[in-house]
Structure formats: structure tokens, C-alpha cells
Short mmCIF file of C-alpha atoms and ligand atoms in Angstrom, two decimals:
data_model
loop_
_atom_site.label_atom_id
_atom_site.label_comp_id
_atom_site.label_asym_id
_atom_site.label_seq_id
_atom_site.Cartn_x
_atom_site.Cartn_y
_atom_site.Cartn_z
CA UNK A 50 -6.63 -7.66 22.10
CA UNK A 51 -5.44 -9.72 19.14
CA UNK A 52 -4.67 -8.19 15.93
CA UNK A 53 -4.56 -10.21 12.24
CA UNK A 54 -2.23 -8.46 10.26
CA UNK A 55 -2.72 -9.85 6.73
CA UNK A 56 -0.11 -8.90 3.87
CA UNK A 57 2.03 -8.16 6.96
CA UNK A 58 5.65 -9.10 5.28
CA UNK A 59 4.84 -6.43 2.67
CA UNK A 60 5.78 -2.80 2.71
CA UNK A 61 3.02 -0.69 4.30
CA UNK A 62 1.48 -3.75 6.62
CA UNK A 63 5.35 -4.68 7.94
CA UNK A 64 5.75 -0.78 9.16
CA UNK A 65 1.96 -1.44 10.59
CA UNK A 66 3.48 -4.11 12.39
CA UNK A 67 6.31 -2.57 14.01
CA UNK A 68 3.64 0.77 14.68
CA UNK A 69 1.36 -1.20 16.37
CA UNK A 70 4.19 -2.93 18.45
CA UNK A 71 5.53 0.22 19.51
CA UNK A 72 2.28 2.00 20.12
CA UNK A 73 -0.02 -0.42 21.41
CA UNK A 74 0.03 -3.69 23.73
CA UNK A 75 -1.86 -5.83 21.56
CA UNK A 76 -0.81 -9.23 19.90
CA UNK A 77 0.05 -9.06 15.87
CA UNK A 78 -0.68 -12.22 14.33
CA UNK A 79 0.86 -11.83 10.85
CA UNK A 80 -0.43 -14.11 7.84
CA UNK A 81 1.22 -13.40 4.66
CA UNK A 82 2.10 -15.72 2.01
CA UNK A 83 5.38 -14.31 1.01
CA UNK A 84 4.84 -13.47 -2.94
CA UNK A 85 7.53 -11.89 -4.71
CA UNK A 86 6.55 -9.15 -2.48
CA UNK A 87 6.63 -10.49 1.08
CA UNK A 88 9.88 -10.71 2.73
CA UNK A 89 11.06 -12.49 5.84
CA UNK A 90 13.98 -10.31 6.64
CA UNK A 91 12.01 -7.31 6.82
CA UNK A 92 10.20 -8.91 9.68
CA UNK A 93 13.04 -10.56 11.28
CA UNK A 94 13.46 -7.44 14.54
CA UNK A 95 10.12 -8.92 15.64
CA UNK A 96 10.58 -12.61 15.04
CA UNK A 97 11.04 -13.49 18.84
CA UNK A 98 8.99 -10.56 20.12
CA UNK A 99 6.47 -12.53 22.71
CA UNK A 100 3.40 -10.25 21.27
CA UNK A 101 4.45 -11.55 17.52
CA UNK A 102 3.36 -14.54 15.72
CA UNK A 103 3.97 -15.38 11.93
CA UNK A 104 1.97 -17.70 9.84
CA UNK A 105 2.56 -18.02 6.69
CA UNK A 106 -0.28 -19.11 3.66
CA UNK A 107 -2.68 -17.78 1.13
CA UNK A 108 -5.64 -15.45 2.37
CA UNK A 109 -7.81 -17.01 -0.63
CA UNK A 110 -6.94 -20.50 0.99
CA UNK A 111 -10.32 -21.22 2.58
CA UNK A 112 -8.94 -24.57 5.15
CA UNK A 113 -5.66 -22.15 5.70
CA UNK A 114 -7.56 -19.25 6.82
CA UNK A 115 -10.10 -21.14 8.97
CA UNK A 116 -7.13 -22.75 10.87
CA UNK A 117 -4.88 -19.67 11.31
CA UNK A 118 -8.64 -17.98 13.37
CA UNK A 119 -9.07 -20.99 14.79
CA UNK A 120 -5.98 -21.19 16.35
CA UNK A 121 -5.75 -17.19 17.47
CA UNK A 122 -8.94 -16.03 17.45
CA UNK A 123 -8.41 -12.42 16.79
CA UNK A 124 -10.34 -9.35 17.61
CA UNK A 125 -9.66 -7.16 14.74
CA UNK A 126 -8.11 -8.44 11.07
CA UNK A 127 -6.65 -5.71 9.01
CA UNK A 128 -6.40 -6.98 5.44
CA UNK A 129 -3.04 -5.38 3.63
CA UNK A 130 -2.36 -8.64 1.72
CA UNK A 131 -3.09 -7.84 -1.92
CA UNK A 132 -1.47 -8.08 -5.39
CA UNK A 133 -0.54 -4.15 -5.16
CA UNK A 134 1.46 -3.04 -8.51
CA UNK A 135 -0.05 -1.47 -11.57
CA UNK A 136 1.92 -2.62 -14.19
CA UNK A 137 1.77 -5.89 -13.12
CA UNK A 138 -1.80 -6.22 -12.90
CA UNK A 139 -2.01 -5.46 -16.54
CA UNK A 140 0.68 -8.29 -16.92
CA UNK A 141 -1.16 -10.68 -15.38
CA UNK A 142 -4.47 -9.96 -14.15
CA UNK A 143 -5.58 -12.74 -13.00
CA UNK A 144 -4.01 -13.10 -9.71
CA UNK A 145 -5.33 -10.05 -8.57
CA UNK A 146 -8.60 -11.17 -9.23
CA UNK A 147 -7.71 -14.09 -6.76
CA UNK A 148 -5.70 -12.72 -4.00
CA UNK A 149 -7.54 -9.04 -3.65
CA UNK A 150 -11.08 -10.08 -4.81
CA UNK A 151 -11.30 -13.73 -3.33
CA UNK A 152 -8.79 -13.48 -0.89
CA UNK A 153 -10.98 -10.74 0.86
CA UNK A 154 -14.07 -12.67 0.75
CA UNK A 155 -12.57 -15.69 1.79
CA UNK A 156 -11.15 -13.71 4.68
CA UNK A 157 -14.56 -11.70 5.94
CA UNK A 158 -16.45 -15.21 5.22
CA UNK A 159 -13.76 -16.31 8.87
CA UNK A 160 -14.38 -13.08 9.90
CA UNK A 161 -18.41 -13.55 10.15
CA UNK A 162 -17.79 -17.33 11.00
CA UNK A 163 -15.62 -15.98 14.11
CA UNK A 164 -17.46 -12.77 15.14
CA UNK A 165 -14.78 -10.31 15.08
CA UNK A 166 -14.92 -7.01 16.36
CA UNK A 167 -13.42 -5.02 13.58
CA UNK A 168 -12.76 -6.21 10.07
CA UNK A 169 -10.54 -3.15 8.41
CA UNK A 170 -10.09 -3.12 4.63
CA UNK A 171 -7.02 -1.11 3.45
CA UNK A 172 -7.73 0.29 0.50
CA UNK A 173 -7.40 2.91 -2.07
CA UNK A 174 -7.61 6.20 -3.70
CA UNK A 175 -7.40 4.35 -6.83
CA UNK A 176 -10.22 3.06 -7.05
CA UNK A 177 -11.72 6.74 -7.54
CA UNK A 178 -10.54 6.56 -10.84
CA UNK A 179 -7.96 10.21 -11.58
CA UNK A 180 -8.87 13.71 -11.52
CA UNK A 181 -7.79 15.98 -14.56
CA UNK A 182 -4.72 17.93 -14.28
CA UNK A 183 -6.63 21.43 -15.53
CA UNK A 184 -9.07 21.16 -12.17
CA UNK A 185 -6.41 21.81 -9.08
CA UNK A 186 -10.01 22.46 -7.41
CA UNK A 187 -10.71 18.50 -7.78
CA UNK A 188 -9.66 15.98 -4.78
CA UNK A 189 -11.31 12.22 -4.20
CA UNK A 190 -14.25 12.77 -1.24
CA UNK A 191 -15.76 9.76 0.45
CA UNK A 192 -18.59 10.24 -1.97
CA UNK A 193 -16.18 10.22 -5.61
CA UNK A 194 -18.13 7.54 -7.76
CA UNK A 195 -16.12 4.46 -7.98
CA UNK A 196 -14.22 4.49 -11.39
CA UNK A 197 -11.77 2.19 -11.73
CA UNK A 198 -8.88 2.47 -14.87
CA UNK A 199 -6.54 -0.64 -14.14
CA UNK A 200 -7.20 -4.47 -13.34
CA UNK A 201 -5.69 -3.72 -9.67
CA UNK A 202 -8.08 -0.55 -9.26
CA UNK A 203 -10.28 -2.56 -10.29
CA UNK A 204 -9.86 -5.50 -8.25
CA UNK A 205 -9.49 -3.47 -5.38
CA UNK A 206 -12.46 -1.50 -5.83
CA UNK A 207 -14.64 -4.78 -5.99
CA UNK A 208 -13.30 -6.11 -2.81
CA UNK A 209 -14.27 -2.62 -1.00
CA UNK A 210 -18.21 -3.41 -2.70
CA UNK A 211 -17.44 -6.75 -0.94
CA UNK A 212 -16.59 -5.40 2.41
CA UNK A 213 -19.53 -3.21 2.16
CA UNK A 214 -22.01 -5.62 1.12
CA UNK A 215 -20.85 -7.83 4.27
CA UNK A 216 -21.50 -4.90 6.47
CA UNK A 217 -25.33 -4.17 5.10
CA UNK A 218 -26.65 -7.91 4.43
CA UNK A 219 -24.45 -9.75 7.54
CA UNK A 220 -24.05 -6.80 9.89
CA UNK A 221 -20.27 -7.47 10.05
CA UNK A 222 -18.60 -4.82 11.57
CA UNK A 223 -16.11 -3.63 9.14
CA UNK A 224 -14.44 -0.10 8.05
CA UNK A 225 -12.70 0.89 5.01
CA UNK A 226 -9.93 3.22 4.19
CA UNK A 227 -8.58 4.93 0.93
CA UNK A 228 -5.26 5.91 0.97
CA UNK A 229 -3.06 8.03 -1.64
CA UNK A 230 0.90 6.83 -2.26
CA UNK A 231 2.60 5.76 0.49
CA UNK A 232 6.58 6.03 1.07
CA UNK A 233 8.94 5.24 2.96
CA UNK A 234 11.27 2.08 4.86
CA UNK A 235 10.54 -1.17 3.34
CA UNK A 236 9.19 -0.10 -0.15
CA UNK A 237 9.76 -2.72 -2.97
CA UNK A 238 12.23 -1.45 -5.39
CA UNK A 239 9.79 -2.29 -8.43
CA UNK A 240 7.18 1.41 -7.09
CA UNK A 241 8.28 4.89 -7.95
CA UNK A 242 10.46 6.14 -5.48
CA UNK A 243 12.39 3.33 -4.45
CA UNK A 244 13.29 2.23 -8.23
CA UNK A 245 14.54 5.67 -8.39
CA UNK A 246 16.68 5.27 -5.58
CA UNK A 247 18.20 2.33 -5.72
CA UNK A 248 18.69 2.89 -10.13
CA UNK A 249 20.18 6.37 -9.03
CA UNK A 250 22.76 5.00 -6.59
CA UNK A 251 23.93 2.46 -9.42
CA UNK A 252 23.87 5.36 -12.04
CA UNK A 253 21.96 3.20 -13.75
CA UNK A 254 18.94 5.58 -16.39
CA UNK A 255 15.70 6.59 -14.52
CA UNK A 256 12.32 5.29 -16.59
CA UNK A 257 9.95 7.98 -16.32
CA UNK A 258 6.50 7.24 -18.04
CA UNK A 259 5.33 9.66 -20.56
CA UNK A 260 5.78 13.08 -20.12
CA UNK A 261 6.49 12.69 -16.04
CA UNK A 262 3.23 14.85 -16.02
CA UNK A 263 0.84 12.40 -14.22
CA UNK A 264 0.58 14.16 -10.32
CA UNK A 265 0.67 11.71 -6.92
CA UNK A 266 -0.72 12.41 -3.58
CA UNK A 267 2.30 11.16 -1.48
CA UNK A 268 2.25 10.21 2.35
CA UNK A 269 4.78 8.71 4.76
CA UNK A 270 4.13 5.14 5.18
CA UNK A 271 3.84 5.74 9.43
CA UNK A 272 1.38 8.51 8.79
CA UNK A 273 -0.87 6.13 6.74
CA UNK A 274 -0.10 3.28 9.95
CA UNK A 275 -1.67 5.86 12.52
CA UNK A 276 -4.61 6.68 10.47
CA UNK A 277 -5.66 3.17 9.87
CA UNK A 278 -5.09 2.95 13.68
CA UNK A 279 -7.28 5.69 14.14
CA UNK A 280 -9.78 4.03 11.84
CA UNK A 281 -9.66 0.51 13.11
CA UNK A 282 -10.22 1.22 17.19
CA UNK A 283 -13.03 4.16 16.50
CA UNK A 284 -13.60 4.83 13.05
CA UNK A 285 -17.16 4.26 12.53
CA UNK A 286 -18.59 0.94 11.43
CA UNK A 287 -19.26 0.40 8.16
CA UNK A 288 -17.84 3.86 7.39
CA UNK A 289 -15.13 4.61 4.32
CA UNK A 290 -12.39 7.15 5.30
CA UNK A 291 -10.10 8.90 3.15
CA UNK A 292 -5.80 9.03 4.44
CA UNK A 293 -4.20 11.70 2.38
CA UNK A 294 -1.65 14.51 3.41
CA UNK A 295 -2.37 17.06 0.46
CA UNK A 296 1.32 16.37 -0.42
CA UNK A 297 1.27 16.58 -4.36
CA UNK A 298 3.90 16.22 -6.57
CA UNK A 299 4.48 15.69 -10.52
CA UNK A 300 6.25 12.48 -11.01
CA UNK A 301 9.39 14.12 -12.93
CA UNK A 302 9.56 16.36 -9.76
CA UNK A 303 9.65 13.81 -7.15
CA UNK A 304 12.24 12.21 -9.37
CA UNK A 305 14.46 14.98 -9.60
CA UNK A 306 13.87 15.77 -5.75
CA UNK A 307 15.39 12.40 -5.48
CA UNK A 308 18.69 13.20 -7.33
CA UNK A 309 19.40 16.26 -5.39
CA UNK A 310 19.07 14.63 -2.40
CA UNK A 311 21.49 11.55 -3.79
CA UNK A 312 23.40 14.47 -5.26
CA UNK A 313 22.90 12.46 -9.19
CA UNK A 314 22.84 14.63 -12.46
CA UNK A 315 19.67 14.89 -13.78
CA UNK A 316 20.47 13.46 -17.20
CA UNK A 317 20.00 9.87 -15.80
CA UNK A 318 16.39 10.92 -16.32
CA UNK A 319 15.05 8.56 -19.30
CA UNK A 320 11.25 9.31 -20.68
CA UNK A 321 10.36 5.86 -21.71
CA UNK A 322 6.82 4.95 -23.08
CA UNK A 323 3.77 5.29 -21.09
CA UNK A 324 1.59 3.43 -19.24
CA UNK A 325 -1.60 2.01 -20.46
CA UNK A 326 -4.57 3.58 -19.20
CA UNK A 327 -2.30 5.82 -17.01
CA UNK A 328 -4.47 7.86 -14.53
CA UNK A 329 -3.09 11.81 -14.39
CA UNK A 330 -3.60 12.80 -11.15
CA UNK A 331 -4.37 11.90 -7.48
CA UNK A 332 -5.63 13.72 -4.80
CA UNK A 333 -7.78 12.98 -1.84
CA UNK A 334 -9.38 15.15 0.59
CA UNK A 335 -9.03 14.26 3.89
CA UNK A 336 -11.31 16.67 5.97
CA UNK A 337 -13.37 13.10 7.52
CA UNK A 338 -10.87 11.49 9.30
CA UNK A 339 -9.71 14.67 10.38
CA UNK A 340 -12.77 15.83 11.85
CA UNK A 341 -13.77 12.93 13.62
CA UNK A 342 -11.01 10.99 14.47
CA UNK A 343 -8.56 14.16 14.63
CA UNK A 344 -6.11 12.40 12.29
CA UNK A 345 -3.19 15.17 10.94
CA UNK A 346 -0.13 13.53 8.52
CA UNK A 347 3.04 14.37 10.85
CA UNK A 348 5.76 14.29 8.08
CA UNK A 349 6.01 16.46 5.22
CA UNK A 350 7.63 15.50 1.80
CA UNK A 351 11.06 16.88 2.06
CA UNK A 352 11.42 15.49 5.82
CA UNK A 353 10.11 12.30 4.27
CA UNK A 354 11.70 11.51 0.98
CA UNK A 355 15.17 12.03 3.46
CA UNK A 356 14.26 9.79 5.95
CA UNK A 357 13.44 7.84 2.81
CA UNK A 358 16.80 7.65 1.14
CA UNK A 359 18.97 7.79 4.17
CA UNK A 360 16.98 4.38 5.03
CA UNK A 361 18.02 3.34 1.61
CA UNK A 362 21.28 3.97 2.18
CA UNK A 363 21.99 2.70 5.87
CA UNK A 364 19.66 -0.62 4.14
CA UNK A 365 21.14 -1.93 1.31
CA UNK A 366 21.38 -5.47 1.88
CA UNK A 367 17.91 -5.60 1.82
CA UNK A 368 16.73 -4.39 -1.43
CA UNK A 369 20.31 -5.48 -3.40
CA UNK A 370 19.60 -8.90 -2.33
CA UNK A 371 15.91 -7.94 -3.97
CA UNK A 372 16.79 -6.46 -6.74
CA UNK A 373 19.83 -9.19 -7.48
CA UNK A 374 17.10 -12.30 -7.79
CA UNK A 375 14.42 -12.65 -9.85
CA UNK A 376 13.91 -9.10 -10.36
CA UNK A 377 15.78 -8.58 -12.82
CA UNK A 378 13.79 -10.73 -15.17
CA UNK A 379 10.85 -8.74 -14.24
CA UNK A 380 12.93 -5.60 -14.95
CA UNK A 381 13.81 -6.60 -18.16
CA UNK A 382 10.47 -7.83 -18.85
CA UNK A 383 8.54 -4.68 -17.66
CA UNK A 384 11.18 -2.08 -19.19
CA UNK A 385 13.34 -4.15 -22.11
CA UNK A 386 11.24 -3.11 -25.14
CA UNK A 387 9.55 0.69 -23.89
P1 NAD B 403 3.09 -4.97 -1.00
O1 NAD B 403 2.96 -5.50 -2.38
O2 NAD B 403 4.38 -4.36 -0.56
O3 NAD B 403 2.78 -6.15 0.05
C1 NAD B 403 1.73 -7.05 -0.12
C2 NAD B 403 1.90 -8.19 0.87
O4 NAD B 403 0.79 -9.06 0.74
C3 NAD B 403 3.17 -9.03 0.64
O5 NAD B 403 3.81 -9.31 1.87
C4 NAD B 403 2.63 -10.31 0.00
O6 NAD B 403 3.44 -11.44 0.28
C5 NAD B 403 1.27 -10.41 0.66
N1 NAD B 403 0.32 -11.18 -0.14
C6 NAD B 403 0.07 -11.06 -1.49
N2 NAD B 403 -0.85 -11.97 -1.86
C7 NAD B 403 -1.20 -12.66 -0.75
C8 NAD B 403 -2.13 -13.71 -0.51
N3 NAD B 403 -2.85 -14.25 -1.49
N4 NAD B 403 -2.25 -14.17 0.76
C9 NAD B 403 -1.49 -13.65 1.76
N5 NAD B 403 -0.59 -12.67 1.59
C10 NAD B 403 -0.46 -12.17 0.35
O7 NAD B 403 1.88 -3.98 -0.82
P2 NAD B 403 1.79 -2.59 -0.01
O8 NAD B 403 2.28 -1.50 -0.87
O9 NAD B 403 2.34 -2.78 1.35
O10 NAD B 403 0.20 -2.43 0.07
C11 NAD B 403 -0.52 -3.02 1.15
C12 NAD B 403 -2.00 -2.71 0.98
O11 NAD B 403 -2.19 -1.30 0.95
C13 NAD B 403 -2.58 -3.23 -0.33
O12 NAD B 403 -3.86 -3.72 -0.06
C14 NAD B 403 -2.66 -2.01 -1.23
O13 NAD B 403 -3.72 -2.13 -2.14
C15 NAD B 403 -2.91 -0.92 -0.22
N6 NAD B 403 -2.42 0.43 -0.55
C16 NAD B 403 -1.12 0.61 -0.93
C17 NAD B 403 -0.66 1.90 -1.17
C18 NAD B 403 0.77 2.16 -1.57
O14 NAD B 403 1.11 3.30 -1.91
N7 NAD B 403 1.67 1.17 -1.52
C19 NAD B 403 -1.54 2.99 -1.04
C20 NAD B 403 -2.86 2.75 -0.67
C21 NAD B 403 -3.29 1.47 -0.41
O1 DAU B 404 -2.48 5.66 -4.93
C1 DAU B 404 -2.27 4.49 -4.20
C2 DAU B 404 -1.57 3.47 -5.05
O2 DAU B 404 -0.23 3.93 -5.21
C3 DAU B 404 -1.58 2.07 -4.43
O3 DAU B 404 -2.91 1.62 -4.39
C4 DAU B 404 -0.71 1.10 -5.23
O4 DAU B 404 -0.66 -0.15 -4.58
C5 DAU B 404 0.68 1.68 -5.33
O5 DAU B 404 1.50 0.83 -6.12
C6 DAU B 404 0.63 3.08 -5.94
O6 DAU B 404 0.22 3.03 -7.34
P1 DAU B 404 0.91 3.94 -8.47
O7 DAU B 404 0.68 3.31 -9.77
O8 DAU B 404 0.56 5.37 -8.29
O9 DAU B 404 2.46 3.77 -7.97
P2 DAU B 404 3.82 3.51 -8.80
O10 DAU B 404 4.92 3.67 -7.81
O11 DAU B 404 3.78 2.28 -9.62
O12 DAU B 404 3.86 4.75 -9.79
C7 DAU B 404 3.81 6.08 -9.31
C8 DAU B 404 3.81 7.01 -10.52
O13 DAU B 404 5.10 6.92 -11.16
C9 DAU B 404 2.81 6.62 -11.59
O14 DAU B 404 2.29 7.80 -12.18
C10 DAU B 404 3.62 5.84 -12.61
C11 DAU B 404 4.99 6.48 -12.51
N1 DAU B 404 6.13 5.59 -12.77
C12 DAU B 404 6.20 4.41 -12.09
C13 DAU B 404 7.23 3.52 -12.29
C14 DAU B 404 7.28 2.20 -11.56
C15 DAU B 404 7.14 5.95 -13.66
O15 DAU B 404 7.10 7.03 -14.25
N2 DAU B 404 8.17 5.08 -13.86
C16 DAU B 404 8.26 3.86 -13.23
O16 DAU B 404 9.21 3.10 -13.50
#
């Protein structure tokens, strides 16, 4: 079989890339358009791999799209490629409007055009909405209303109505999953636990948002590879499934788990102000892939956030050459004046 890897130069689809190469003897096609986000070195172990191609252009590019299926004709498309940080998308929403709203339409209009098997959507637990911190009892089901607080949450959450409304009115046969945070290899160093890293090792102060309160349902990146594995060979059509581990943690703890780890003092820990609309808490339930796709998270969050840093450290060419462009202007833009 061929697999279309979209997004697949970012963080989660790029270790979905190397999973499915290890694990599988399918083709990867890879389209990604290499944003800020999408980076060519983190793909470059596969570059000559037989079973690897790369193309490179925008999923919302309707003549780009048509001529990357045209020319590979793939069996399943996995759609990663999205506009995936927070803060940005209350920057700038507009281009998430484009890339995850468009860009997914443009992509399951190919996908209908081309009659593939198995259109996945990777999405999620955001667009739930949060849970209050006072009701541990809480967690996101299949069935939590859609209730979006950001313009990414948002954007996200229309392309999943999208995906679903291609499935009842075209019959395409599509699935959907909703994970919680991922971590892990190949993070960019602008999401939680990578910052934290890479500010930590230059003893540089660690901006934690409000109160370091708000609660996140962290996974291992390969864990969240499997499931959508799982989810894209049997997973039901036109089902949703949840991917979460039950692994939460309060921001200011994961942060400080961090230092102890790097062996940093805990007074590089800087509350700076919040952010706007900031959902409290996470947490999904994950009893449906579990029961019928027999899914179980194999890393747990001490075993991971080591892995994590030790990658970090054994890695850092490639996030100091990130962090040493034009990151810094978005640094100084995101965090000058909080
Ligand atoms: P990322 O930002 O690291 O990577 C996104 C990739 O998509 C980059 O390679 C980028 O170049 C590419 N891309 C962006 N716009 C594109 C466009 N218009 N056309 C083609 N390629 C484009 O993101 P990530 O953290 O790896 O997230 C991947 C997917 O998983 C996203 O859809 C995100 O919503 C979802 N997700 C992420 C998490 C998480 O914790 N990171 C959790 C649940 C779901
Ligand atoms: O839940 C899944 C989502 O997880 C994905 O859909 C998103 O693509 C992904 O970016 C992530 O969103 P979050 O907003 O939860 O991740 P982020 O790493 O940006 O922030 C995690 C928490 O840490 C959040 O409560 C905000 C806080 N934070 C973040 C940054 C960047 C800080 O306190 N300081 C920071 O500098």
C-alpha cells in the first residue's frame, strides 16, 4: 500500500514517518510545505530510503495536490499538516483558517476525486473545549460537545465537521482521531516542554503562564503514532477515536520535572502573564480505542520526559540551528512585553 503523509516534516507526522517505516512495508509519500515548522533535516535518515518519497507544496494548493495523487496514487492519506500552535493562532489567525480549514477540504476534495481507501484526520482534544480543575471526575468522551476556546481549536474543530460531513453526504471513507499533548524527539522548541529544555540548558528564565495551574494530558509522541496506526488500518469508518494515556500533569510540575532531570535550580522558573482564553485542563478518556482496537500507551511520563531530554541533549544541532534563526524574533515577539 501507499501512504500520504501530509505535515510529514513536522514533529508528530516525521516520528509517524519513521514508525510506519519501521513497522510496516508500505510506501510514505510525504507532502509538507516546510513552514516555519517543517524541517528537512529531521527527515534527512529517510531521504534515500527506496519506500520514501518527499514532495514538497501547500495542502490548500488545489493544482499541487491534484498532481502530487496523480502522480502516487495513494491508498490511505493521513493529514498532520496544520498550523498547530496556540499562541500563534491568536497572532495571526488567518492562516489557520487556510492551511487546517481549507487545506483539509482541498485535500478530501483529491481524496473523493481519487477513491482512497482511508482518509485519516489527526486531530484533537482541543477541540472539546477544557474541563474545570474542581471535577477530577471529568475527561473528553467521543461524545464531549464540540467547544472550541482558540482560533486553532477552532479551526481544527471545523475541519473534523468537514471530514465528517464528507463521510455522510459523499460516503468517503474517513476516520478521525483526538489526541491529548504529545512529546517527545522532534518537538519544535516554541511548545511546552521543549522551550523548557532547550531555555533550561542555556540558563536562560522559564515563562510559565499564569499561575502554572492549567493541567495537560501528556503522551509520547510513538504512542500517539501506533494509535493512529491502529485507527487508520481498522478503526471504523467514519468513526472519531480518542488517543490519551491518562498521564496528567500541572504545567509548573512538568516544568520542574524538567529541571531535576537537567539537574537546573528551580528559580529559573518565571510566571509571566497568561494566555488569552487559556483552557485549564485536559483530559481524555480513552476506553474506545482501547476496547476495540486494543490500543494501550507503552511509555509512561517519567520514562518519557527522559527519553525526551536525553534526545535533546545527544540533538542539539537541530533545534540550536532552530532556535538561532528567525525564532528569535518570534521569541521576542511572543514573550518581550508579558
Ligand atoms: P507541527 O507544527 O510540528 O508540524 C506541522 C507540519 O505541517 C510542518 O511540517 C509544516 O511544514 C506542515 N504544514 C503546515 N502548513 C502546511 C500546509 N499548508 N501544507 C502542507 N504542509 C503544511 O505540528 P505537530 O505538533 O506535529 O502536529 C501535527 C498534527 O497533529 C496537527 O494536525 C495537530 O493539530 C495535531 N495534534 C498535535 C498535538 C501535539 O501535541 N503536538 C496533539 C494532538 C493533535
Ligand atoms: O492538546 C493537544 C494540543 O496540545 C495540540 O492540539 C496542539 O497542537 C499543541 O500545540 C498542544 O497545545 P497546548 O496549547 O496545550 O501546548 P503548548 O505546548 O503550547 O502549551 C502547553 C501548556 O503550557 C499550556 O497550558 C500553555 C503552557 N505554556 C506554554 C508555553 C509555550 C506555558 O506556560 N509557557 C509557555 O511558554
Amino acid at each position: 500500500m501507499k501512504i500520504l503523509v501530509t505535515g510529514g516534516a513536522g514533529f508528530i507526522g516525521s516520528n509517524f514517518i519513521f514508525y510506519e517505516l519501521a513497522n510496516s512495508e508500505d510506501d510514505i509519500v510525504c507532502l509538507d510545505k516546510l513552514t516555519y515548522a517543517g524541517n528537512m533535516k529531521t527527515l534527512a535518515s529517510v531521504m534515500d530510503e527506496p519506500r520514501f518519497a518527499f514532495e514538497r507544496g501547500d495542502i490548500a494548493d488545489v493544482d499541487f495536490v491534484e498532481s502530487v495523487f496523480k502522480k502516487h496514487r495513494p491508498d490511505i492519506v493521513v493529514n498532520f499538516a496544520a498550523e498547530s500552535h496556540v499562541d500563534r493562532s491568536i497572532e495571526q489567525p488567518d492562516v489557520f483558517l487556510k492551511t487546517n480549514v481549507l487545506g483539509t477540504q482541498n485535500l478530501l476534495e483529491a481524496c473523493r476525486r481519487h477513491g482512497v481507501t482511508r482518509f485519516h484526520q489527526v486531530s484533537t482534544d482541543e477541540v472539546y473545549g477544557d474541563l474545570p480543575l474542581d471535577r477530577p471526575d471529568l475527561f473528553f468522551t467521543e461524545e464531549t460537545p464540540l467547544h472550541t476556546s482558540s482560533p486553532y481549536s477552532a479551526s481544527k474543530a471545523a475541519a473534523d465537521l468537514l471530514v465528517q460531513a464528507y463521510s455522510r453526504t459523499y460516503r468517503l471513507p474517513v476516520s478521525i482521531s483526538r489526541c491529548s499533548n504529545n512529546y517527545g524527539p522532534y518537538h519544535f522548541p516554541e511548545k511546552l516542554i521543549p522551550l523548557m529544555i532547550s531555555r533550561a540548558l542555556a540558563d536562560e528564565p522559564l515563562p510559565v503562564y499564569g499561575k502554572g495551574e492549567n493541567v495537560r494530558d501528556w503522551l509520547y509522541v510513538e504512542d500517539h503514532c501506533a494509535a493512529i496506526d491502529l485507527v487508520m488500518r481498522k478503526g471504523r469508518e467514519g468513526e472519531v477515536y480518542n488517543i490519551g494515556g491518562h498521564n496528567e500533569r500541572r504545567n509548573i510540575d512538568v516544568v520542574k520535572t524538567i529541571l531535576r532531570e537537567l539537574g537546573k535550580p528551580e528559580t529559573l522558573i518565571t510566571y509571566v502573564t497568561d494566555r488569552p482564553g487559556h483552557d485549564m485542563r485536559y483530559a481524555i478518556d480513552p476506553t474506545k480505542i482501547h476496547r476495540e482496537l486494543g490500543w494501550l500507551p507503552k511509555t509512561g511520563f517519567d520514562e518519557g520526559v527522559s527519553r525526551t531530554v536525553k534526545w535533546y541533549l545527544d540533538n542539539k544541532a537541530w533545534w540550536q540551528d532552530i532556535i538561532a534563526g528567525d525564532y528569535k524574533d518570534y521569541y521576542e515577539r511572543m514573550y518581550g512585553g508579558r
